[in-house]
Amino acid sequence: DFPSIASGADVAVTFGSVVSPVLSYTNFKGGVWLQVRVPAATAPGIVTLSITYTGTAPVPRGGVAGDTYVRAPKVASVDFTYFVPQPEVLAVRWCEGCQTGRTCLVNGRCLKGVRPKENSAPLRGVGTLTVVLRNMPVVPHNPLTGELAAAAKASISASLGST
């Protein structure tokens, strides 16, 4: 049973050695729900997530208000894993012609303001496929042109349509 809290300052939340602020809380019978900010990590791995009650202990039954009572610390802890998320495809767009400049799409449009085809491309013809990814690892490239550096090892495969 974790004691009720009167404010976020009544608990100390740490991820390893990093202190995390309590954003909000909700007391319930036998415990408390905490919303905390998860601090960034420099590498994947396991750290101890620890929540320690730091608030004032209530006066025990039969106790005298104003007296000091020594209580056993209330601590809850668990292993918390930081991981590197896999890249995720958010969108696949095909343009027959590209806008001038570093990117094919400008304001979501291909050359001459044409809407790109979503998740499809013609069987024949020339065009540019734009793949939008989340959690993409850093790939060496020329920041001015967007072209991959010669040393970059990157590949992508796409299956468009049904098989």
mmCIF file of C-alpha atoms in Angstrom:
data_model
loop_
_atom_site.group_PDB
_atom_site.id
_atom_site.type_symbol
_atom_site.label_atom_id
_atom_site.label_comp_id
_atom_site.label_asym_id
_atom_site.label_seq_id
_atom_site.Cartn_x
_atom_site.Cartn_y
_atom_site.Cartn_z
ATOM 1 C CA ASP A 1 0.000 0.000 0.000
ATOM 2 C CA PHE A 2 1.491 3.285 -1.123
ATOM 3 C CA PRO A 3 0.278 6.276 0.935
ATOM 4 C CA SER A 4 -1.895 9.015 -0.549
ATOM 5 C CA ILE A 5 -0.055 12.160 -1.545
ATOM 6 C CA ALA A 6 -1.032 15.813 -1.208
ATOM 7 C CA SER A 7 1.250 17.046 -4.013
ATOM 8 C CA GLY A 8 3.772 15.778 -6.552
ATOM 9 C CA ALA A 9 6.493 16.878 -4.133
ATOM 10 C CA ASP A 10 5.442 14.063 -1.765
ATOM 11 C CA VAL A 11 7.221 11.518 -3.983
ATOM 12 C CA ALA A 12 10.687 11.331 -5.507
ATOM 13 C CA VAL A 13 10.754 9.603 -8.892
ATOM 14 C CA THR A 14 14.068 8.514 -10.373
ATOM 15 C CA PHE A 15 15.068 6.666 -13.528
ATOM 16 C CA GLY A 16 18.478 5.326 -12.543
ATOM 17 C CA SER A 17 20.116 8.421 -11.058
ATOM 18 C CA VAL A 18 17.985 10.934 -13.003
ATOM 19 C CA VAL A 19 15.194 12.661 -11.064
ATOM 20 C CA SER A 20 11.928 13.009 -12.957
ATOM 21 C CA PRO A 21 9.170 15.523 -12.184
ATOM 22 C CA VAL A 22 5.637 14.416 -11.328
ATOM 23 C CA LEU A 23 3.286 15.996 -13.881
ATOM 24 C CA SER A 24 0.049 14.894 -12.223
ATOM 25 C CA TYR A 25 -1.264 12.353 -9.730
ATOM 26 C CA THR A 26 -4.478 10.647 -8.625
ATOM 27 C CA ASN A 27 -4.906 8.989 -5.244
ATOM 28 C CA PHE A 28 -6.965 5.811 -4.997
ATOM 29 C CA LYS A 29 -7.608 3.258 -2.257
ATOM 30 C CA GLY A 30 -4.295 1.509 -1.647
ATOM 31 C CA GLY A 31 -2.130 3.582 -3.965
ATOM 32 C CA VAL A 32 -1.544 6.501 -6.259
ATOM 33 C CA TRP A 33 -1.394 6.938 -10.047
ATOM 34 C CA LEU A 34 1.505 9.108 -11.192
ATOM 35 C CA GLN A 35 2.108 10.774 -14.527
ATOM 36 C CA VAL A 36 5.821 11.491 -14.842
ATOM 37 C CA ARG A 37 8.167 12.748 -17.542
ATOM 38 C CA VAL A 38 10.470 9.983 -18.755
ATOM 39 C CA PRO A 39 13.956 11.469 -19.132
ATOM 40 C CA ALA A 40 15.949 10.812 -22.291
ATOM 41 C CA ALA A 41 18.670 8.163 -22.193
ATOM 42 C CA THR A 42 21.978 8.156 -24.018
ATOM 43 C CA ALA A 43 21.913 4.428 -24.777
ATOM 44 C CA PRO A 44 19.526 1.479 -24.642
ATOM 45 C CA GLY A 45 19.502 -0.551 -21.436
ATOM 46 C CA ILE A 46 17.827 -1.213 -18.119
ATOM 47 C CA VAL A 47 17.641 1.294 -15.258
ATOM 48 C CA THR A 48 15.787 1.136 -11.949
ATOM 49 C CA LEU A 49 12.607 3.203 -11.882
ATOM 50 C CA SER A 50 12.132 4.119 -8.232
ATOM 51 C CA ILE A 51 9.287 5.969 -6.508
ATOM 52 C CA THR A 52 9.943 6.986 -2.898
ATOM 53 C CA TYR A 53 7.356 8.545 -0.610
ATOM 54 C CA THR A 54 8.932 11.709 0.834
ATOM 55 C CA GLY A 55 5.818 13.322 2.287
ATOM 56 C CA THR A 56 4.899 13.626 5.943
ATOM 57 C CA ALA A 57 3.603 10.419 7.476
ATOM 58 C CA PRO A 58 0.169 10.656 9.076
ATOM 59 C CA VAL A 59 -0.117 10.372 12.849
ATOM 60 C CA PRO A 60 -0.631 6.684 13.715
ATOM 61 C CA ARG A 61 -3.686 5.483 15.633
ATOM 62 C CA GLY A 62 -3.217 6.350 19.263
ATOM 63 C CA GLY A 63 -0.420 8.773 18.373
ATOM 64 C CA VAL A 64 -0.131 12.374 19.460
ATOM 65 C CA ALA A 65 -0.327 15.134 16.851
ATOM 66 C CA GLY A 66 2.925 17.115 16.704
ATOM 67 C CA ASP A 67 5.107 14.216 17.891
ATOM 68 C CA THR A 68 7.765 12.831 15.534
ATOM 69 C CA TYR A 69 7.404 9.239 14.379
ATOM 70 C CA VAL A 70 10.041 7.223 12.549
ATOM 71 C CA ARG A 71 8.504 5.155 9.762
ATOM 72 C CA ALA A 72 9.907 2.587 7.397
ATOM 73 C CA PRO A 73 10.494 4.169 3.979
ATOM 74 C CA LYS A 74 7.821 3.528 1.360
ATOM 75 C CA VAL A 75 9.569 2.682 -1.905
ATOM 76 C CA ALA A 76 8.300 1.054 -5.077
ATOM 77 C CA SER A 77 10.787 0.101 -7.793
ATOM 78 C CA VAL A 78 10.925 -1.831 -11.038
ATOM 79 C CA ASP A 79 13.369 -2.421 -13.890
ATOM 80 C CA PHE A 80 12.674 0.059 -16.715
ATOM 81 C CA THR A 81 14.005 -0.617 -20.212
ATOM 82 C CA TYR A 82 15.120 2.038 -22.673
ATOM 83 C CA PHE A 83 15.183 0.682 -26.227
ATOM 84 C CA VAL A 84 15.915 1.855 -29.743
ATOM 85 C CA PRO A 85 12.583 1.880 -31.580
ATOM 86 C CA GLN A 86 12.398 0.275 -35.001
ATOM 87 C CA PRO A 87 11.925 2.582 -37.993
ATOM 88 C CA GLU A 88 8.276 2.929 -38.931
ATOM 89 C CA VAL A 89 6.887 3.860 -42.351
ATOM 90 C CA LEU A 90 4.441 6.753 -41.997
ATOM 91 C CA ALA A 91 3.757 7.390 -45.691
ATOM 92 C CA VAL A 92 4.768 6.291 -49.193
ATOM 93 C CA ARG A 93 4.126 8.854 -51.949
ATOM 94 C CA TRP A 94 4.901 8.669 -55.688
ATOM 95 C CA CYS A 95 5.345 11.643 -58.013
ATOM 96 C CA GLU A 96 5.787 11.563 -61.776
ATOM 97 C CA GLY A 97 7.582 14.912 -61.563
ATOM 98 C CA CYS A 98 9.255 16.626 -58.613
ATOM 99 C CA GLN A 99 9.349 20.198 -57.401
ATOM 100 C CA THR A 100 12.611 22.086 -57.944
ATOM 101 C CA GLY A 101 14.963 21.876 -54.966
ATOM 102 C CA ARG A 102 16.062 19.430 -52.346
ATOM 103 C CA THR A 103 12.731 17.671 -51.788
ATOM 104 C CA CYS A 104 10.321 16.232 -54.312
ATOM 105 C CA LEU A 105 7.200 17.277 -52.414
ATOM 106 C CA VAL A 106 6.553 20.873 -51.401
ATOM 107 C CA ASN A 107 3.517 21.469 -49.201
ATOM 108 C CA GLY A 108 2.503 17.886 -49.944
ATOM 109 C CA ARG A 109 2.425 18.427 -53.722
ATOM 110 C CA CYS A 110 4.461 17.163 -56.667
ATOM 111 C CA LEU A 111 5.480 19.231 -59.708
ATOM 112 C CA LYS A 112 2.761 21.666 -60.891
ATOM 113 C CA GLY A 113 0.798 21.159 -57.651
ATOM 114 C CA VAL A 114 -0.225 17.585 -58.512
ATOM 115 C CA ARG A 115 -1.218 15.390 -55.562
ATOM 116 C CA PRO A 116 1.140 12.422 -55.099
ATOM 117 C CA LYS A 117 -0.178 8.870 -55.382
ATOM 118 C CA GLU A 118 -0.431 7.350 -51.887
ATOM 119 C CA ASN A 119 0.958 3.830 -51.381
ATOM 120 C CA SER A 120 0.919 3.123 -55.107
ATOM 121 C CA ALA A 121 2.869 3.712 -58.310
ATOM 122 C CA PRO A 122 2.283 2.874 -61.984
ATOM 123 C CA LEU A 123 3.707 -0.382 -63.356
ATOM 124 C CA ARG A 124 5.803 1.497 -65.907
ATOM 125 C CA GLY A 125 7.232 4.952 -66.122
ATOM 126 C CA VAL A 126 9.683 7.159 -64.347
ATOM 127 C CA GLY A 127 8.950 8.859 -61.065
ATOM 128 C CA THR A 128 10.149 9.474 -57.548
ATOM 129 C CA LEU A 129 9.043 7.502 -54.519
ATOM 130 C CA THR A 130 9.133 9.443 -51.243
ATOM 131 C CA VAL A 131 9.112 7.322 -48.097
ATOM 132 C CA VAL A 132 8.424 9.114 -44.799
ATOM 133 C CA LEU A 133 9.861 7.304 -41.760
ATOM 134 C CA ARG A 134 9.785 7.770 -37.998
ATOM 135 C CA ASN A 135 12.713 6.634 -35.804
ATOM 136 C CA MET A 136 15.075 6.497 -38.754
ATOM 137 C CA PRO A 137 18.731 6.064 -37.777
ATOM 138 C CA VAL A 138 21.155 8.756 -38.899
ATOM 139 C CA VAL A 139 22.303 8.063 -42.467
ATOM 140 C CA PRO A 140 25.332 9.971 -43.840
ATOM 141 C CA HIS A 141 24.126 12.392 -46.490
ATOM 142 C CA ASN A 142 24.778 15.746 -48.120
ATOM 143 C CA PRO A 143 22.577 18.241 -46.224
ATOM 144 C CA LEU A 144 22.455 20.594 -49.229
ATOM 145 C CA THR A 145 21.250 18.066 -51.806
ATOM 146 C CA GLY A 146 19.811 15.320 -49.612
ATOM 147 C CA GLU A 147 21.831 12.717 -51.529
ATOM 148 C CA LEU A 148 23.271 9.781 -49.594
ATOM 149 C CA ALA A 149 26.999 9.858 -48.975
ATOM 150 C CA ALA A 150 29.062 7.249 -50.842
ATOM 151 C CA ALA A 151 29.835 5.481 -47.542
ATOM 152 C CA ALA A 152 26.143 5.223 -46.579
ATOM 153 C CA LYS A 153 24.755 1.721 -46.379
ATOM 154 C CA ALA A 154 21.024 2.029 -46.843
ATOM 155 C CA SER A 155 18.400 0.045 -48.660
ATOM 156 C CA ILE A 156 14.651 0.040 -48.814
ATOM 157 C CA SER A 157 12.173 -2.331 -50.332
ATOM 158 C CA ALA A 158 8.531 -1.601 -50.953
ATOM 159 C CA SER A 159 5.604 -3.788 -51.825
ATOM 160 C CA LEU A 160 2.884 -1.698 -53.405
ATOM 161 C CA GLY A 161 -0.510 -3.206 -53.962
ATOM 162 C CA SER A 162 -1.685 -6.732 -53.162
ATOM 163 C CA THR A 163 0.348 -9.872 -53.698
#
